[in-house]
Amino acid sequence: MSQEAMPSQAEIVIIGGGIVGASLAYHLTKLGKRDVLLLEQGQLSGGTTWHAAGLVGQLRSHESMTRLIRASTELYAGLEAETGLATGWKNCGSITVARTEDRMTVLRRTAASARAQGVEIEVLTPKEAGDMWPVMATDDLVGAVWLPGDGKANPTDLTQSLARGARRGGARILEGVRVLDVTTAAGAVTGVVTDRGSVKADIVVNCAGQWARKVGRMCGVDVPLHSAEHMYIVTGKIEGVHPDLPVMRDPDGYTYFKEEVGGLVMGGFEPEAKPWGMDGIPDDFVFQLLPDDWDQFQILMEHALERVPALAEAEIRQFYNGPESFTPDNNFILGEAPGLRNFFVGAGFNSMGIASAGGAGQALAEWIVNGAPTQDLWPVDIRRFDRFNNNTRWLHDRVKETLGLHYAMPWPNRELETARPLRKSPLYDRLSAKGAVFGSKMGWERVNFFAGEGEAREVRYSFGRQNWFEAVAREHKAVREGVAVFDQTSFAKLLVQGADAAAVLNRICGADIDVEVGRSVYTGLFNARGGYESDLTVLRRGPESFLLVTGTAQAVRDADWISRQIPKEAAVTLTDVTSAYAVLSVMGPQSRELLSRLTDADLSHEGFAFAHNREIDLAYAKVLANRMTYVGELGFELYVPADFATGVYDALFEAGADLGLRDAGYYALEALRLEKGYRAWGRDLDPEVTPFEAGLAFAVDFDKPGGFIGKEALSEQRGKPRHRRLVQIVVQDSEAVAWGGELVLRDGRPVGYLRSAAYGYSLGGPVGLAMIQSDTAIDARFLADGAWEVDIAGARLPARASFKPAYDPAGARIKV
């Protein structure tokens, strides 16, 4: 126990002295914060950190996550010189090997992604990989990749070094102090109660590792993570193993290897994990391990022996079975908790805490000091989860799968299978009976496609055309030439009401939403830097009533963002009404004809113009109809009270039989929207993308009274050359398949990557949206003068780049 006296107050209290808490304290002091108090219930690094394997692989599928890891490597490389304490950091590089052609396709895609993100990488033959890692068998390998910037570190030493740096910056660190409660008042955190007294605080940060869920519950904050057993062995010396041996990963064998004192550390991520701590994590579980479990470890050992035959004769010096916390989607949790101001979380690192801690601590410190994230952190933002994600039984079942995702094949469109189904549309059973194949988003079961007679009701994964290609072509054709219905009940729906609703929303939204009742406005919500916090549609329903419709995954995030911008004195309420309404989107040239058979309302262009909404009688129900499209054809979104949904759906199909009415799913929707170049938040738009870069400046009103959040930053950018632009890319190969993430080249040089991609059935080839960067201005001439290519798993295919949508409804015909 620390002998230093417990202070009665501090500006910032950090709960947890693992590597993440130490990194946060270090970075807060670097940003000028001196009144920082870190409380650790045991000893620094004594929870999960001390038994981590210490691997640091810098490349991630999301650009911003790669930046975080690279920030870690830069920090670790110079930390020992700064603090005088060894960190064990060694820039030894890493090799990842492929046993199958599919895995080699993944590695070639990885190589292209690395080049797009500026990460050094090299594709190797099996012989070249064997030359770099001579103790492994290579006879069954297809190839490998080499990342020279990767490395390894000693987790305990690294934590102590960060802690020393934090102390030198003014932070106080007390060990042997257990937090018993987190106190709050008026929707904000006020401090903590410990076994050594209470501490008042302006900000409290939950970096409690496996105990983070418990700490969150002290103040009503959901931190969805669950512990699972994670095992590795340490061998005695093995001939041929030397200190400079790279880290080696064999994902087809679920295993990783690193050198340690002339021997090897071998561990991995088995396909089905073993959850732990169902009754809670003991507070005194410090520097402890769980019993050896060779049965659970067997699958890893068998594959490891195939890769490194010398393991059969090696001494097993120690078996480590240390629990670690995992999240429902295998990404860690960062940020300010929704619903409780000044309470932040940095936890759930899914066995990637050492690699992520340096950058994550820096990002979280910047969020705390600046009052908002300084970069796109959506993949790890705590607001990507809802309350149901913290259900104990659901977490237990989901974590069995997510641990194994580390080395599972990252198939395009891969869906998680455990803890489903969870949230269902009122139409779920009807759609299922008609061949629906569902995916899951924010817990909602959403139709990906409809299997036809004799077609498999599943996704058969591959990197080429998957088994649903023809089914989606039929749905796509119906939307372009006839009429189709999409069940989009999962749309998040927020009702904003009150005397000040119009004024407050107009300050939050970039477009002018103070329009006449019955108008619908597409708008961005911007941060102070002018980046997209969200994009959504605002339906004005009355003088003091607005319905905001946003993406399925954004319900918690958008509600939190909007709520934080509402002044305390404003007469405004925000209510999540997502589950109150089903949404049936009727899309296609025949949509007006279909709906006219069920209503007396005037649906003509003159009587019901684009971007208008009104309540109409439809069949036996009253529904809110919104003339809007996300597919580039005539269409109406129908917001139907949930209890009327099945009746309206049945009436549509009865009335539309002779029109060839068809159900359609989200795979078709993705292809349709990309042909028209419609953007999607979280992929094409994010907090670092401005409307000028996105090509959406037309949806921003710079002249409306009162301005809007982000106007100042965006005004400074008006009229200036663009060195970063979102462009539509069409691959000139009808047989190619792009999934997103592919490298885009201009005149043979990397300039960006596809943020979204699908097969454009109307265009006869892959289509996507790419963020392009260049030192020279990106304008129409820049696009026209360049020779464009897309790297699809190592094959460079010619492409066209354009600011304008490639699909022209007036002249395009479907090619199937």
Tab-separated table of N, CA and C in Angstrom, residues 602-723:
chain	number	residue	atom	x	y	z
A	602	ASP	N	-52.721	12.435	-52.561
A	602	ASP	CA	-52.100	12.853	-53.817
A	602	ASP	C	-50.607	12.589	-53.731
A	603	LEU	N	-50.140	11.593	-54.460
A	603	LEU	CA	-48.717	11.238	-54.450
A	603	LEU	C	-47.987	11.739	-55.686
A	604	SER	N	-48.649	12.564	-56.498
A	604	SER	CA	-48.006	13.085	-57.692
A	604	SER	C	-46.813	13.959	-57.309
A	605	HIS	N	-45.967	14.217	-58.288
A	605	HIS	CA	-44.804	15.042	-58.007
A	605	HIS	C	-45.233	16.427	-57.532
A	606	GLU	N	-46.292	16.954	-58.119
A	606	GLU	CA	-46.767	18.265	-57.708
A	606	GLU	C	-47.440	18.212	-56.341
A	607	GLY	N	-48.136	17.121	-56.072
A	607	GLY	CA	-48.867	17.003	-54.816
A	607	GLY	C	-48.027	16.514	-53.654
A	608	PHE	N	-46.928	15.835	-53.963
A	608	PHE	CA	-46.062	15.288	-52.907
A	608	PHE	C	-44.628	15.357	-53.428
A	609	ALA	N	-44.035	16.505	-53.281
A	609	ALA	CA	-42.715	16.752	-53.851
A	609	ALA	C	-41.631	16.040	-53.061
A	610	PHE	N	-40.462	15.924	-53.694
A	610	PHE	CA	-39.301	15.332	-53.026
A	610	PHE	C	-38.973	16.119	-51.760
A	611	ALA	N	-38.481	15.421	-50.738
A	611	ALA	CA	-38.080	16.019	-49.462
A	611	ALA	C	-39.267	16.637	-48.731
A	612	HIS	N	-40.425	15.994	-48.851
A	612	HIS	CA	-41.594	16.372	-48.069
A	612	HIS	C	-42.111	15.144	-47.324
A	613	ASN	N	-42.818	15.392	-46.234
A	613	ASN	CA	-43.403	14.303	-45.457
A	613	ASN	C	-44.794	14.695	-45.006
A	614	ARG	N	-45.655	13.699	-44.887
A	614	ARG	CA	-47.001	13.951	-44.350
A	614	ARG	C	-47.619	12.633	-43.917
A	615	GLU	N	-48.582	12.730	-43.056
A	615	GLU	CA	-49.322	11.551	-42.629
A	615	GLU	C	-50.406	11.245	-43.656
A	616	ILE	N	-50.486	9.980	-44.067
A	616	ILE	CA	-51.489	9.575	-45.057
A	616	ILE	C	-52.189	8.304	-44.578
A	617	ASP	N	-53.387	8.100	-45.095
A	617	ASP	CA	-54.054	6.813	-44.920
A	617	ASP	C	-53.447	5.834	-45.897
A	618	LEU	N	-53.087	4.662	-45.452
A	618	LEU	CA	-52.533	3.629	-46.325
A	618	LEU	C	-53.127	2.303	-45.897
A	619	ALA	N	-53.877	1.676	-46.819
A	619	ALA	CA	-54.649	0.489	-46.457
A	619	ALA	C	-55.516	0.839	-45.257
A	620	TYR	N	-55.406	0.096	-44.139
A	620	TYR	CA	-56.232	0.383	-42.968
A	620	TYR	C	-55.500	1.192	-41.904
A	621	ALA	N	-54.317	1.699	-42.239
A	621	ALA	CA	-53.486	2.364	-41.231
A	621	ALA	C	-53.235	3.822	-41.601
A	622	LYS	N	-52.792	4.587	-40.605
A	622	LYS	CA	-52.239	5.908	-40.838
A	622	LYS	C	-50.721	5.806	-40.689
A	623	VAL	N	-50.022	6.261	-41.717
A	623	VAL	CA	-48.567	6.165	-41.697
A	623	VAL	C	-47.969	7.528	-42.041
A	624	LEU	N	-46.755	7.736	-41.610
A	624	LEU	CA	-46.009	8.930	-41.985
A	624	LEU	C	-45.196	8.582	-43.227
A	625	ALA	N	-45.511	9.244	-44.341
A	625	ALA	CA	-44.797	9.000	-45.593
A	625	ALA	C	-43.784	10.120	-45.812
A	626	ASN	N	-42.577	9.738	-46.158
A	626	ASN	CA	-41.502	10.692	-46.402
A	626	ASN	C	-40.936	10.419	-47.788
A	627	ARG	N	-41.048	11.393	-48.685
A	627	ARG	CA	-40.526	11.178	-50.031
A	627	ARG	C	-39.033	11.443	-50.018
A	628	MET	N	-38.296	10.377	-49.971
A	628	MET	CA	-36.834	10.414	-49.857
A	628	MET	C	-36.305	9.133	-50.479
A	629	THR	N	-35.071	9.147	-50.946
A	629	THR	CA	-34.498	7.939	-51.539
A	629	THR	C	-33.027	7.825	-51.182
A	630	TYR	N	-32.580	6.604	-51.007
A	630	TYR	CA	-31.166	6.308	-50.784
A	630	TYR	C	-30.667	5.366	-51.876
A	631	VAL	N	-31.512	5.220	-52.937
A	631	VAL	CA	-31.165	4.285	-54.004
A	631	VAL	C	-31.102	4.952	-55.366
A	632	GLY	N	-31.493	6.230	-55.455
A	632	GLY	CA	-31.420	6.932	-56.724
A	632	GLY	C	-32.625	6.752	-57.603
A	633	GLU	N	-33.731	6.276	-57.049
A	633	GLU	CA	-34.982	6.123	-57.792
A	633	GLU	C	-36.107	6.787	-56.998
A	634	LEU	N	-37.245	6.961	-57.647
A	634	LEU	CA	-38.432	7.424	-56.951
A	634	LEU	C	-38.696	6.515	-55.757
A	635	GLY	N	-39.040	7.099	-54.620
A	635	GLY	CA	-39.299	6.254	-53.458
A	635	GLY	C	-39.936	7.002	-52.312
A	636	PHE	N	-40.545	6.231	-51.426
A	636	PHE	CA	-41.195	6.755	-50.226
A	636	PHE	C	-40.803	5.890	-49.033
A	637	GLU	N	-40.389	6.556	-47.951
A	637	GLU	CA	-40.172	5.864	-46.685
A	637	GLU	C	-41.471	5.942	-45.889
A	638	LEU	N	-41.954	4.806	-45.439
A	638	LEU	CA	-43.196	4.747	-44.673
A	638	LEU	C	-42.878	4.432	-43.216
A	639	TYR	N	-43.195	5.378	-42.331
A	639	TYR	CA	-42.996	5.183	-40.893
A	639	TYR	C	-44.326	4.720	-40.322
A	640	VAL	N	-44.356	3.440	-39.958
A	640	VAL	CA	-45.602	2.779	-39.593
A	640	VAL	C	-45.569	2.426	-38.113
A	641	PRO	N	-46.580	2.815	-37.326
A	641	PRO	CA	-46.619	2.350	-35.935
A	641	PRO	C	-46.393	0.847	-35.888
A	642	ALA	N	-45.551	0.394	-34.981
A	642	ALA	CA	-45.107	-1.003	-34.977
A	642	ALA	C	-46.262	-1.995	-34.993
A	643	ASP	N	-47.357	-1.661	-34.321
A	643	ASP	CA	-48.465	-2.607	-34.255
A	643	ASP	C	-49.268	-2.674	-35.555
A	644	PHE	N	-49.039	-1.770	-36.496
A	644	PHE	CA	-49.711	-1.795	-37.789
A	644	PHE	C	-48.805	-2.331	-38.894
A	645	ALA	N	-47.568	-2.662	-38.568
A	645	ALA	CA	-46.577	-2.958	-39.600
A	645	ALA	C	-46.934	-4.164	-40.454
A	646	THR	N	-47.351	-5.240	-39.841
A	646	THR	CA	-47.638	-6.440	-40.628
A	646	THR	C	-48.832	-6.220	-41.546
A	647	GLY	N	-49.841	-5.479	-41.076
A	647	GLY	CA	-51.004	-5.210	-41.921
A	647	GLY	C	-50.635	-4.385	-43.144
A	648	VAL	N	-49.817	-3.373	-42.957
A	648	VAL	CA	-49.388	-2.540	-44.083
A	648	VAL	C	-48.521	-3.353	-45.049
A	649	TYR	N	-47.620	-4.151	-44.514
A	649	TYR	CA	-46.758	-4.972	-45.359
A	649	TYR	C	-47.590	-5.928	-46.214
A	650	ASP	N	-48.549	-6.608	-45.602
A	650	ASP	CA	-49.385	-7.547	-46.352
A	650	ASP	C	-50.183	-6.828	-47.436
A	651	ALA	N	-50.682	-5.639	-47.112
A	651	ALA	CA	-51.468	-4.880	-48.087
A	651	ALA	C	-50.611	-4.473	-49.284
A	652	LEU	N	-49.369	-4.100	-49.033
A	652	LEU	CA	-48.472	-3.734	-50.121
A	652	LEU	C	-48.282	-4.888	-51.090
A	653	PHE	N	-48.061	-6.070	-50.576
A	653	PHE	CA	-47.805	-7.200	-51.463
A	653	PHE	C	-49.067	-7.684	-52.160
A	654	GLU	N	-50.201	-7.523	-51.522
A	654	GLU	CA	-51.450	-7.878	-52.190
A	654	GLU	C	-51.709	-6.918	-53.351
A	655	ALA	N	-51.439	-5.629	-53.109
A	655	ALA	CA	-51.700	-4.629	-54.146
A	655	ALA	C	-50.646	-4.639	-55.238
A	656	GLY	N	-49.448	-5.118	-54.943
A	656	GLY	CA	-48.348	-5.020	-55.892
A	656	GLY	C	-48.028	-6.284	-56.645
A	657	ALA	N	-48.899	-7.283	-56.565
A	657	ALA	CA	-48.600	-8.570	-57.191
A	657	ALA	C	-48.338	-8.424	-58.690
A	658	ASP	N	-49.188	-7.665	-59.391
A	658	ASP	CA	-49.030	-7.545	-60.838
A	658	ASP	C	-47.906	-6.598	-61.233
A	659	LEU	N	-47.362	-5.875	-60.271
A	659	LEU	CA	-46.238	-4.981	-60.533
A	659	LEU	C	-44.895	-5.681	-60.325
A	660	GLY	N	-44.959	-6.936	-59.907
A	660	GLY	CA	-43.721	-7.663	-59.641
A	660	GLY	C	-43.021	-7.201	-58.379
A	661	LEU	N	-43.802	-6.695	-57.400
A	661	LEU	CA	-43.211	-6.206	-56.157
A	661	LEU	C	-42.316	-7.275	-55.530
A	662	ARG	N	-41.154	-6.858	-55.100
A	662	ARG	CA	-40.172	-7.788	-54.537
A	662	ARG	C	-39.621	-7.236	-53.229
A	663	ASP	N	-39.285	-8.135	-52.310
A	663	ASP	CA	-38.538	-7.749	-51.114
A	663	ASP	C	-37.077	-7.533	-51.498
A	664	ALA	N	-36.417	-6.617	-50.796
A	664	ALA	CA	-34.997	-6.384	-51.040
A	664	ALA	C	-34.287	-6.166	-49.714
A	665	GLY	N	-32.986	-6.461	-49.720
A	665	GLY	CA	-32.211	-6.381	-48.481
A	665	GLY	C	-31.067	-5.388	-48.565
A	666	TYR	N	-30.250	-5.410	-47.523
A	666	TYR	CA	-29.208	-4.399	-47.385
A	666	TYR	C	-28.034	-4.578	-48.342
A	667	TYR	N	-27.795	-5.782	-48.857
A	667	TYR	CA	-26.747	-5.930	-49.858
A	667	TYR	C	-27.129	-5.170	-51.123
A	668	ALA	N	-28.382	-5.278	-51.532
A	668	ALA	CA	-28.840	-4.526	-52.702
A	668	ALA	C	-28.806	-3.030	-52.420
A	669	LEU	N	-29.214	-2.635	-51.218
A	669	LEU	CA	-29.218	-1.225	-50.852
A	669	LEU	C	-27.813	-0.631	-50.966
A	670	GLU	N	-26.807	-1.370	-50.533
A	670	GLU	CA	-25.435	-0.888	-50.589
A	670	GLU	C	-24.997	-0.661	-52.032
A	671	ALA	N	-25.314	-1.598	-52.903
A	671	ALA	CA	-24.940	-1.443	-54.306
A	671	ALA	C	-25.680	-0.274	-54.953
A	672	LEU	N	-26.945	-0.140	-54.648
A	672	LEU	CA	-27.756	0.928	-55.225
A	672	LEU	C	-27.260	2.307	-54.793
A	673	ARG	N	-26.954	2.458	-53.519
A	673	ARG	CA	-26.527	3.781	-53.031
A	673	ARG	C	-25.149	4.143	-53.548
A	674	LEU	N	-24.272	3.150	-53.721
A	674	LEU	CA	-22.930	3.456	-54.220
A	674	LEU	C	-22.949	3.807	-55.703
A	675	GLU	N	-23.850	3.206	-56.489
A	675	GLU	CA	-23.967	3.614	-57.882
A	675	GLU	C	-24.333	5.090	-57.998
A	676	LYS	N	-25.127	5.577	-57.051
A	676	LYS	CA	-25.524	6.980	-57.040
A	676	LYS	C	-24.568	7.853	-56.237
A	677	GLY	N	-23.573	7.245	-55.616
A	677	GLY	CA	-22.590	8.021	-54.873
A	677	GLY	C	-23.095	8.567	-53.560
A	678	TYR	N	-24.151	7.975	-52.999
A	678	TYR	CA	-24.645	8.430	-51.705
A	678	TYR	C	-23.680	8.006	-50.604
A	679	ARG	N	-23.415	8.930	-49.682
A	679	ARG	CA	-22.444	8.691	-48.619
A	679	ARG	C	-23.076	7.976	-47.430
A	680	ALA	N	-22.231	7.278	-46.667
A	680	ALA	CA	-22.675	6.619	-45.435
A	680	ALA	C	-21.762	7.048	-44.297
A	681	TRP	N	-22.380	7.498	-43.196
A	681	TRP	CA	-21.571	7.897	-42.050
A	681	TRP	C	-20.932	6.659	-41.421
A	682	GLY	N	-19.697	6.825	-40.940
A	682	GLY	CA	-18.961	5.715	-40.346
A	682	GLY	C	-18.071	5.015	-41.338
A	683	ARG	N	-18.332	5.234	-42.619
A	683	ARG	CA	-17.464	4.686	-43.661
A	683	ARG	C	-16.938	5.812	-44.546
A	684	ASP	N	-17.833	6.457	-45.268
A	684	ASP	CA	-17.410	7.536	-46.162
A	684	ASP	C	-17.284	8.867	-45.426
A	685	LEU	N	-18.077	9.054	-44.405
A	685	LEU	CA	-18.059	10.265	-43.595
A	685	LEU	C	-17.639	9.916	-42.178
A	686	ASP	N	-16.855	10.806	-41.555
A	686	ASP	CA	-16.462	10.599	-40.169
A	686	ASP	C	-16.057	11.950	-39.584
A	687	PRO	N	-15.683	12.015	-38.322
A	687	PRO	CA	-15.372	13.306	-37.704
A	687	PRO	C	-14.166	14.043	-38.288
A	688	GLU	N	-13.422	13.394	-39.173
A	688	GLU	CA	-12.286	14.056	-39.801
A	688	GLU	C	-12.571	14.489	-41.233
A	689	VAL	N	-13.753	14.173	-41.736
A	689	VAL	CA	-14.136	14.510	-43.108
A	689	VAL	C	-15.061	15.722	-43.086
A	690	THR	N	-14.755	16.730	-43.897
A	690	THR	CA	-15.589	17.924	-43.987
A	690	THR	C	-16.541	17.798	-45.174
A	691	PRO	N	-17.596	18.614	-45.211
A	691	PRO	CA	-18.514	18.564	-46.359
A	691	PRO	C	-17.855	18.946	-47.672
A	692	PHE	N	-16.812	19.792	-47.633
A	692	PHE	CA	-16.094	20.120	-48.867
A	692	PHE	C	-15.365	18.892	-49.390
A	693	GLU	N	-14.744	18.138	-48.503
A	693	GLU	CA	-14.041	16.922	-48.904
A	693	GLU	C	-15.012	15.846	-49.356
A	694	ALA	N	-16.182	15.838	-48.763
A	694	ALA	CA	-17.180	14.813	-49.070
A	694	ALA	C	-18.007	15.141	-50.301
A	695	GLY	N	-17.885	16.360	-50.805
A	695	GLY	CA	-18.716	16.758	-51.931
A	695	GLY	C	-20.148	17.059	-51.534
A	696	LEU	N	-20.350	17.466	-50.294
A	696	LEU	CA	-21.701	17.695	-49.768
A	696	LEU	C	-21.898	19.133	-49.285
A	697	ALA	N	-21.104	20.048	-49.788
A	697	ALA	CA	-21.227	21.439	-49.347
A	697	ALA	C	-22.581	22.031	-49.697
A	698	PHE	N	-23.264	21.454	-50.717
A	698	PHE	CA	-24.591	21.943	-51.091
A	698	PHE	C	-25.602	21.800	-49.957
A	699	ALA	N	-25.317	20.901	-48.997
A	699	ALA	CA	-26.247	20.653	-47.887
A	699	ALA	C	-25.886	21.463	-46.649
A	700	VAL	N	-25.084	22.507	-46.822
A	700	VAL	CA	-24.679	23.376	-45.715
A	700	VAL	C	-25.160	24.793	-46.014
A	701	ASP	N	-25.827	25.403	-45.060
A	701	ASP	CA	-26.332	26.770	-45.222
A	701	ASP	C	-25.465	27.720	-44.396
A	702	PHE	N	-24.553	28.401	-45.073
A	702	PHE	CA	-23.644	29.308	-44.382
A	702	PHE	C	-24.313	30.634	-44.010
A	703	ASP	N	-25.481	30.898	-44.604
A	703	ASP	CA	-26.110	32.209	-44.413
A	703	ASP	C	-27.289	32.190	-43.455
A	704	LYS	N	-27.637	31.047	-42.907
A	704	LYS	CA	-28.816	31.013	-42.032
A	704	LYS	C	-28.530	31.778	-40.742
A	705	PRO	N	-29.541	32.374	-40.146
A	705	PRO	CA	-29.343	33.153	-38.913
A	705	PRO	C	-28.795	32.280	-37.783
A	706	GLY	N	-27.846	32.822	-37.048
A	706	GLY	CA	-27.324	32.131	-35.878
A	706	GLY	C	-26.178	31.194	-36.144
A	707	GLY	N	-25.931	30.882	-37.429
A	707	GLY	CA	-24.822	29.993	-37.740
A	707	GLY	C	-25.048	28.573	-37.259
A	708	PHE	N	-23.960	27.817	-37.135
A	708	PHE	CA	-24.047	26.418	-36.706
A	708	PHE	C	-22.685	25.992	-36.197
A	709	ILE	N	-22.669	24.930	-35.421
A	709	ILE	CA	-21.411	24.400	-34.906
A	709	ILE	C	-20.527	23.973	-36.072
A	710	GLY	N	-19.310	24.457	-36.091
A	710	GLY	CA	-18.374	24.134	-37.164
A	710	GLY	C	-18.314	25.173	-38.266
A	711	LYS	N	-19.197	26.171	-38.231
A	711	LYS	CA	-19.233	27.152	-39.320
A	711	LYS	C	-17.911	27.895	-39.452
A	712	GLU	N	-17.329	28.278	-38.334
A	712	GLU	CA	-16.091	29.056	-38.397
A	712	GLU	C	-14.990	28.283	-39.108
A	713	ALA	N	-14.829	27.016	-38.743
A	713	ALA	CA	-13.792	26.201	-39.376
A	713	ALA	C	-14.082	25.999	-40.855
A	714	LEU	N	-15.338	25.739	-41.191
A	714	LEU	CA	-15.688	25.503	-42.586
A	714	LEU	C	-15.598	26.780	-43.412
A	715	SER	N	-15.919	27.908	-42.822
A	715	SER	CA	-15.839	29.175	-43.561
A	715	SER	C	-14.401	29.453	-43.993
A	716	GLU	N	-13.455	29.070	-43.149
A	716	GLU	CA	-12.048	29.280	-43.496
A	716	GLU	C	-11.616	28.412	-44.675
A	717	GLN	N	-12.345	27.306	-44.912
A	717	GLN	CA	-11.973	26.385	-45.979
A	717	GLN	C	-12.640	26.714	-47.313
A	718	ARG	N	-13.649	27.571	-47.307
A	718	ARG	CA	-14.397	27.866	-48.529
A	718	ARG	C	-13.488	28.487	-49.587
A	719	GLY	N	-13.629	27.966	-50.792
A	719	GLY	CA	-12.890	28.530	-51.905
A	719	GLY	C	-11.453	28.098	-52.032
A	720	LYS	N	-10.972	27.319	-51.098
A	720	LYS	CA	-9.572	26.896	-51.136
A	720	LYS	C	-9.424	25.588	-51.930
A	721	PRO	N	-8.254	25.361	-52.530
A	721	PRO	CA	-8.026	24.108	-53.256
A	721	PRO	C	-8.180	22.912	-52.305
A	722	ARG	N	-8.676	21.814	-52.849
A	722	ARG	CA	-8.883	20.601	-52.060
A	722	ARG	C	-7.760	19.601	-52.332
A	723	HIS	N	-7.121	19.184	-51.258
A	723	HIS	CA	-6.062	18.183	-51.377
A	723	HIS	C	-6.527	16.816	-50.859
